Amino acid sequence: MTFVPMRARALGTQPKTLFVNDSGRFFAGSDAFVERLLQNEPSDAEFAFLRSEGHWLDDDDALGRAAHSRSVARRFTIAGPLDYLILVPTLRCNLSCSYCQVSRVNAEQQGFDWSEETLAAVLHCLDQLPAERIKIEFQGGEATLRPDLIRAVMERTSRFRERQFVICTNLQSIDDEVLAIFDCPEVFISTSLDGDSATHHRNRTHHSEKTDQFFYNLRFIVDRYGPRKVSALPTIDSSAPPAVDDIIDAYLEYGLDSIFLRPINYQGFARKRHKSSREQGAQWRAYYESFVRRIIERNWEDRDRVFEETYLSIGLRRIFRPGVERHVDLRNPNLAGHDYIVIDYDGTIYPTDEARMLARSGVVDLAIGTVQDGWDSETRTLLNQHATNQFDPDCQKCVYQPFCGRDIVDDLARYGRIGLPRHETEFCRRHMHLFDFIFELIYSDCPKIRYSIGRWLRLPTTPLAIGQIIP
Amino acid sequence: MGNEVVAIALSERDRCLAREAAKWATNTHQGVAITAAEAATEIGGSRPQGELRRIWNAALLNERLVAEASVERAAILGQLVK
């Protein structure tokens, strides 16, 4: 009899050790249990628990091993056909944010929009897609500076059974043409909201009229369509973060419940203007935890509204709902250029938006092809040879490997190489902290925490306990 | 809290695993430093002694689990890749 492949890690503040097998099934054990395991003396009851939960198998249990293998396989991300495109019809923008990730150009500049040829190639590309559903995210620059290009793409996708469009916009200007696009029920609007008016002004707009215009437009679209059509993300300068309640209140004011708390991304202009954003230290982690704990409190105080921190919910789904979460920054293997691509303003194709940013910043060119000539390239093959955390020596020891992912573009952005020991990378430190924190919440006895976790996992009721424990 | 230090004797069996376990735990638990010598391990950090002991026990157990499962893990992955 043996354990199925499994790993262990002490939980931070609780007297427990977490055990996770390769299929992602987990339990926590007391200090006494760990001592007994180290002495090879688990009790009969403990053996029975381990066996019944699929952590311990008899040598001749072929069915049990097959079941375990199948569960491990379910943890792998299977990249389907290409059905998610990030399109950059223009690089021009009418704002100049200090931490702009993509090295935008001024709104008046020429030569930074799709040409007629590029548009034709994009439309041809859409015609060739084998998928039945399509998700298209319009990025920029400011995509709404070219509503004609957005419309042309939308019109060309009428053959798909399901369509979803996300227009990423700074909401500085909404004319009738843009409004007609927003009116389409398949269109969703994604914008940036850094917190209260003063914070947004300082970080992004820099002019009172622009700040007022943004908040006026945000109110206008929320009133017109309801908050479900709108999502917003704050970017936080972790060296001077706003008060937690100020952010939550700003989102509450517009009926927005999901807050993706992101520190400044070490990309584009931020590489020069916010050099400290390369690594996020203890200060950011503490801020993040205080933010989540505050929304837990507020969810408990007001049961009519459930706030969530988006990335924490993604982490929870990675743990509890394998195969459901498709967030492309946290998956394993994270194949490049298969089920989603980015088409830049000049028709160049990148595996991720961050890869596009790196090329614009002159750090490294990770273009995998062009929309005219295709993207089944050597660069793509090379990137995909390193797309999994499965064989990394650090990840092989890490209890969170089944839930975690791999993002070599992030490594290249921060360190210019992908061969650093995992634990020395921001990606690893960030996710080690995230999962430590999630399991601390999972094993908390606090009813307020269990209430929020239940809502974030979309459970119908609040569970009495979320994780199993061997005393 | 000041710096706490815990010393734990190593069994014959764990000596070859202790060095790797110490390195892994030091690298992945902020503010914890573990040194594995021939017959004992010294765990230091600004955390309560019970927590330091837990971190060490988990790291040592993890090292054992990883070593014992390496063949089976590789076989399962090999099968799935095929």
Tab-separated table of N, CA, C and O in Angstrom, chain A residues 3 5-10 12 14-17 19 22 31 34-35 37-38 40 65 68-69 72-73 76 390 394 397-398 423 432, chain B residues 13-14 20-21 24 27-30 47 50-51 53-55 57-58 60-66 69 72-73 76-77 79-81:
chain	number	residue	atom	x	y	z
A	3	PHE	N	0.874	5.846	-0.614
A	3	PHE	CA	0.196	7.082	-0.955
A	3	PHE	C	0.190	7.233	-2.477
A	3	PHE	O	1.144	6.820	-3.143
A	5	PRO	N	0.807	9.890	-5.467
A	5	PRO	CA	1.741	11.022	-5.403
A	5	PRO	C	1.095	12.242	-4.749
A	5	PRO	O	0.017	12.685	-5.133
A	6	MET	N	1.781	12.749	-3.749
A	6	MET	CA	1.190	13.756	-2.865
A	6	MET	C	2.286	14.649	-2.309
A	6	MET	O	3.456	14.272	-2.299
A	7	ARG	N	1.911	15.832	-1.875
A	7	ARG	CA	2.885	16.753	-1.278
A	7	ARG	C	2.285	17.373	-0.010
A	7	ARG	O	1.069	17.322	0.188
A	8	ALA	N	3.167	17.976	0.808
A	8	ALA	CA	2.712	18.534	2.086
A	8	ALA	C	3.330	19.908	2.311
A	8	ALA	O	4.414	20.200	1.824
A	9	ARG	N	2.593	20.736	3.069
A	9	ARG	CA	3.123	22.058	3.431
A	9	ARG	C	2.441	22.537	4.707
A	9	ARG	O	1.216	22.409	4.851
A	10	ALA	N	3.245	23.112	5.596
A	10	ALA	CA	2.667	23.663	6.828
A	10	ALA	C	1.800	24.867	6.478
A	10	ALA	O	2.210	25.722	5.695
A	12	GLY	N	0.261	28.392	7.267
A	12	GLY	CA	0.878	29.517	7.971
A	12	GLY	C	0.501	29.672	9.423
A	12	GLY	O	1.285	29.340	10.318
A	14	GLN	N	-2.114	28.388	11.173
A	14	GLN	CA	-2.952	27.401	11.849
A	14	GLN	C	-2.147	26.145	12.170
A	14	GLN	O	-1.228	25.796	11.438
A	15	PRO	N	-2.514	25.464	13.247
A	15	PRO	CA	-1.747	24.269	13.630
A	15	PRO	C	-2.085	23.074	12.753
A	15	PRO	O	-2.533	22.038	13.225
A	16	LYS	N	-1.886	23.223	11.491
A	16	LYS	CA	-2.237	22.164	10.554
A	16	LYS	C	-1.207	22.117	9.430
A	16	LYS	O	-0.569	23.123	9.112
A	17	THR	N	-1.135	20.931	8.815
A	17	THR	CA	-0.318	20.768	7.612
A	17	THR	C	-1.243	20.352	6.487
A	17	THR	O	-2.106	19.491	6.659
A	19	PHE	N	-2.133	18.680	2.916
A	19	PHE	CA	-1.706	17.602	2.006
A	19	PHE	C	-2.538	17.715	0.728
A	19	PHE	O	-3.770	17.817	0.794
A	22	ASP	N	-1.749	14.716	-6.428
A	22	ASP	CA	-1.545	15.305	-7.755
A	22	ASP	C	-2.849	15.598	-8.493
A	22	ASP	O	-2.857	16.341	-9.468
A	31	ASP	N	-0.759	18.413	13.921
A	31	ASP	CA	0.668	18.166	14.187
A	31	ASP	C	0.885	16.724	14.632
A	31	ASP	O	1.874	16.083	14.261
A	34	VAL	N	0.919	14.405	11.658
A	34	VAL	CA	2.178	14.501	10.909
A	34	VAL	C	3.283	13.730	11.635
A	34	VAL	O	4.072	13.009	11.012
A	35	GLU	N	3.308	13.880	12.968
A	35	GLU	CA	4.316	13.122	13.742
A	35	GLU	C	4.131	11.625	13.526
A	35	GLU	O	5.096	10.885	13.343
A	37	LEU	N	2.813	10.164	10.944
A	37	LEU	CA	3.253	9.805	9.582
A	37	LEU	C	4.768	9.721	9.507
A	37	LEU	O	5.329	8.826	8.860
A	38	LEU	N	5.431	10.665	10.164
A	38	LEU	CA	6.902	10.640	10.139
A	38	LEU	C	7.444	9.373	10.800
A	38	LEU	O	8.510	8.871	10.437
A	40	ASN	N	5.828	6.628	10.612
A	40	ASN	CA	5.157	5.541	9.885
A	40	ASN	C	4.151	4.807	10.743
A	40	ASN	O	4.029	3.576	10.680
A	65	ARG	N	-5.938	3.287	-9.207
A	65	ARG	CA	-4.854	4.020	-9.878
A	65	ARG	C	-5.344	4.672	-11.166
A	65	ARG	O	-4.951	5.787	-11.500
A	68	HIS	N	-7.199	7.700	-10.195
A	68	HIS	CA	-6.277	8.783	-9.829
A	68	HIS	C	-5.689	9.435	-11.090
A	68	HIS	O	-5.646	10.670	-11.200
A	69	SER	N	-5.256	8.597	-12.045
A	69	SER	CA	-4.676	9.131	-13.288
A	69	SER	C	-5.676	10.021	-14.012
A	69	SER	O	-5.333	11.084	-14.533
A	72	VAL	N	-5.876	13.299	-12.312
A	72	VAL	CA	-4.695	14.123	-12.622
A	72	VAL	C	-4.869	14.755	-14.006
A	72	VAL	O	-4.613	15.947	-14.203
A	73	ALA	N	-5.349	13.933	-14.960
A	73	ALA	CA	-5.533	14.437	-16.326
A	73	ALA	C	-6.535	15.592	-16.365
A	73	ALA	O	-6.377	16.532	-17.144
A	76	PHE	N	-5.213	19.055	-16.200
A	76	PHE	CA	-4.482	19.662	-17.314
A	76	PHE	C	-5.433	20.525	-18.142
A	76	PHE	O	-6.550	20.117	-18.441
A	390	GLN	N	4.867	21.158	-14.801
A	390	GLN	CA	4.910	19.751	-14.397
A	390	GLN	C	6.324	19.228	-14.129
A	390	GLN	O	6.513	18.377	-13.269
A	394	ASP	N	11.328	22.866	-8.767
A	394	ASP	CA	10.662	23.471	-7.608
A	394	ASP	C	9.183	23.097	-7.571
A	394	ASP	O	8.652	22.724	-6.525
A	397	LYS	N	8.039	19.922	-6.079
A	397	LYS	CA	7.972	19.800	-4.616
A	397	LYS	C	6.830	20.593	-4.027
A	397	LYS	O	6.599	20.546	-2.823
A	398	CYS	N	6.170	21.358	-4.884
A	398	CYS	CA	5.208	22.338	-4.349
A	398	CYS	C	3.813	21.740	-4.213
A	398	CYS	O	3.250	21.190	-5.166
A	423	HIS	N	11.135	29.565	-7.124
A	423	HIS	CA	10.830	30.306	-5.898
A	423	HIS	C	11.433	31.708	-5.903
A	423	HIS	O	11.097	32.528	-5.062
A	432	MET	N	2.287	31.428	-4.410
A	432	MET	CA	2.489	30.736	-3.129
A	432	MET	C	1.710	31.485	-2.042
A	432	MET	O	1.017	30.875	-1.221
B	13	ARG	N	17.501	7.594	8.758
B	13	ARG	CA	16.768	7.530	7.497
B	13	ARG	C	16.604	8.908	6.840
B	13	ARG	O	16.628	9.036	5.620
B	14	ASP	N	16.428	9.941	7.677
B	14	ASP	CA	16.099	11.259	7.132
B	14	ASP	C	17.324	12.092	6.779
B	14	ASP	O	17.182	13.166	6.196
B	20	GLU	N	17.861	18.831	1.471
B	20	GLU	CA	16.917	19.337	0.453
B	20	GLU	C	15.665	19.917	1.109
B	20	GLU	O	15.145	20.948	0.686
B	21	ALA	N	15.189	19.229	2.140
B	21	ALA	CA	13.990	19.717	2.845
B	21	ALA	C	14.269	21.078	3.473
B	21	ALA	O	13.433	21.983	3.430
B	24	TRP	N	14.323	23.755	0.747
B	24	TRP	CA	12.987	24.041	0.221
B	24	TRP	C	12.174	24.873	1.227
B	24	TRP	O	11.540	25.870	0.869
B	27	ASN	N	13.447	28.416	1.427
B	27	ASN	CA	13.105	29.192	0.227
B	27	ASN	C	11.632	29.557	0.137
B	27	ASN	O	11.281	30.510	-0.545
B	28	THR	N	10.786	28.807	0.795
B	28	THR	CA	9.351	29.019	0.570
B	28	THR	C	8.580	29.467	1.824
B	28	THR	O	7.365	29.594	1.764
B	29	HIS	N	9.281	29.674	2.910
B	29	HIS	CA	8.638	30.255	4.103
B	29	HIS	C	9.418	31.505	4.481
B	29	HIS	O	10.562	31.403	4.945
B	30	GLN	N	8.784	32.647	4.276
B	30	GLN	CA	9.487	33.895	4.494
B	30	GLN	C	9.955	34.028	5.940
B	30	GLN	O	9.199	33.733	6.872
B	47	ARG	N	9.052	33.331	14.423
B	47	ARG	CA	7.728	32.711	14.587
B	47	ARG	C	7.761	31.842	15.838
B	47	ARG	O	8.834	31.443	16.296
B	50	GLY	N	6.426	26.314	17.963
B	50	GLY	CA	5.537	25.274	17.431
B	50	GLY	C	5.378	25.398	15.922
B	50	GLY	O	5.325	24.390	15.203
B	51	GLU	N	5.312	26.625	15.454
B	51	GLU	CA	5.153	26.847	14.014
B	51	GLU	C	6.429	26.454	13.269
B	51	GLU	O	6.376	25.850	12.191
B	53	ARG	N	8.566	24.249	14.202
B	53	ARG	CA	8.630	22.777	14.219
B	53	ARG	C	7.696	22.200	13.148
B	53	ARG	O	8.042	21.249	12.445
B	54	ARG	N	6.527	22.795	13.027
B	54	ARG	CA	5.555	22.332	12.024
B	54	ARG	C	6.104	22.515	10.608
B	54	ARG	O	5.973	21.635	9.761
B	55	ILE	N	6.706	23.666	10.376
B	55	ILE	CA	7.281	23.931	9.044
B	55	ILE	C	8.332	22.879	8.717
B	55	ILE	O	8.375	22.333	7.612
B	57	ASN	N	8.687	19.767	10.082
B	57	ASN	CA	8.094	18.430	9.933
B	57	ASN	C	7.411	18.277	8.578
B	57	ASN	O	7.545	17.250	7.904
B	58	ALA	N	6.684	19.321	8.181
B	58	ALA	CA	5.993	19.257	6.887
B	58	ALA	C	6.997	19.186	5.742
B	58	ALA	O	6.800	18.436	4.774
B	60	LEU	N	10.072	18.028	5.821
B	60	LEU	CA	10.730	16.716	5.803
B	60	LEU	C	9.785	15.645	5.251
B	60	LEU	O	10.171	14.816	4.403
B	61	LEU	N	8.538	15.701	5.694
B	61	LEU	CA	7.555	14.741	5.190
B	61	LEU	C	7.353	14.936	3.681
B	61	LEU	O	7.255	13.965	2.926
B	62	ASN	N	7.318	16.176	3.263
B	62	ASN	CA	7.147	16.471	1.841
B	62	ASN	C	8.298	15.878	1.022
B	62	ASN	O	8.086	15.278	-0.033
B	63	GLU	N	9.487	16.039	1.546
B	63	GLU	CA	10.657	15.511	0.839
B	63	GLU	C	10.546	13.990	0.697
B	63	GLU	O	10.830	13.425	-0.358
B	64	ARG	N	10.091	13.356	1.765
B	64	ARG	CA	9.888	11.894	1.714
B	64	ARG	C	8.822	11.523	0.679
B	64	ARG	O	9.003	10.615	-0.131
B	65	LEU	N	7.698	12.243	0.754
B	65	LEU	CA	6.585	11.929	-0.168
B	65	LEU	C	7.017	12.109	-1.619
B	65	LEU	O	6.689	11.296	-2.486
B	66	VAL	N	7.754	13.190	-1.879
B	66	VAL	CA	8.185	13.472	-3.255
B	66	VAL	C	9.154	12.380	-3.728
B	66	VAL	O	9.045	11.878	-4.851
B	69	ALA	N	7.337	9.068	-4.300
B	69	ALA	CA	6.353	9.052	-5.395
B	69	ALA	C	6.967	9.323	-6.756
B	69	ALA	O	6.259	9.316	-7.763
B	72	GLU	N	6.311	6.686	-9.532
B	72	GLU	CA	4.897	6.583	-9.912
B	72	GLU	C	4.414	7.865	-10.605
B	72	GLU	O	3.678	7.818	-11.583
B	73	ARG	N	4.882	9.004	-10.097
B	73	ARG	CA	4.481	10.284	-10.705
B	73	ARG	C	4.952	10.329	-12.160
B	73	ARG	O	4.199	10.706	-13.063
B	76	ILE	N	2.811	7.998	-14.324
B	76	ILE	CA	1.472	8.542	-14.626
B	76	ILE	C	1.564	9.633	-15.686
B	76	ILE	O	0.805	9.649	-16.667
B	77	LEU	N	2.533	10.526	-15.517
B	77	LEU	CA	2.679	11.611	-16.496
B	77	LEU	C	3.044	11.058	-17.870
B	77	LEU	O	2.519	11.502	-18.898
B	79	GLN	N	2.290	8.195	-19.076
B	79	GLN	CA	1.085	7.571	-19.635
B	79	GLN	C	0.143	8.643	-20.201
B	79	GLN	O	-0.411	8.491	-21.294
B	80	LEU	N	-0.025	9.722	-19.447
B	80	LEU	CA	-0.947	10.771	-19.880
B	80	LEU	C	-0.429	11.501	-21.110
B	80	LEU	O	-1.206	11.872	-21.998
B	81	VAL	N	0.866	11.712	-21.160
B	81	VAL	CA	1.445	12.408	-22.315
B	81	VAL	C	1.266	11.566	-23.571
B	81	VAL	O	0.984	12.068	-24.649
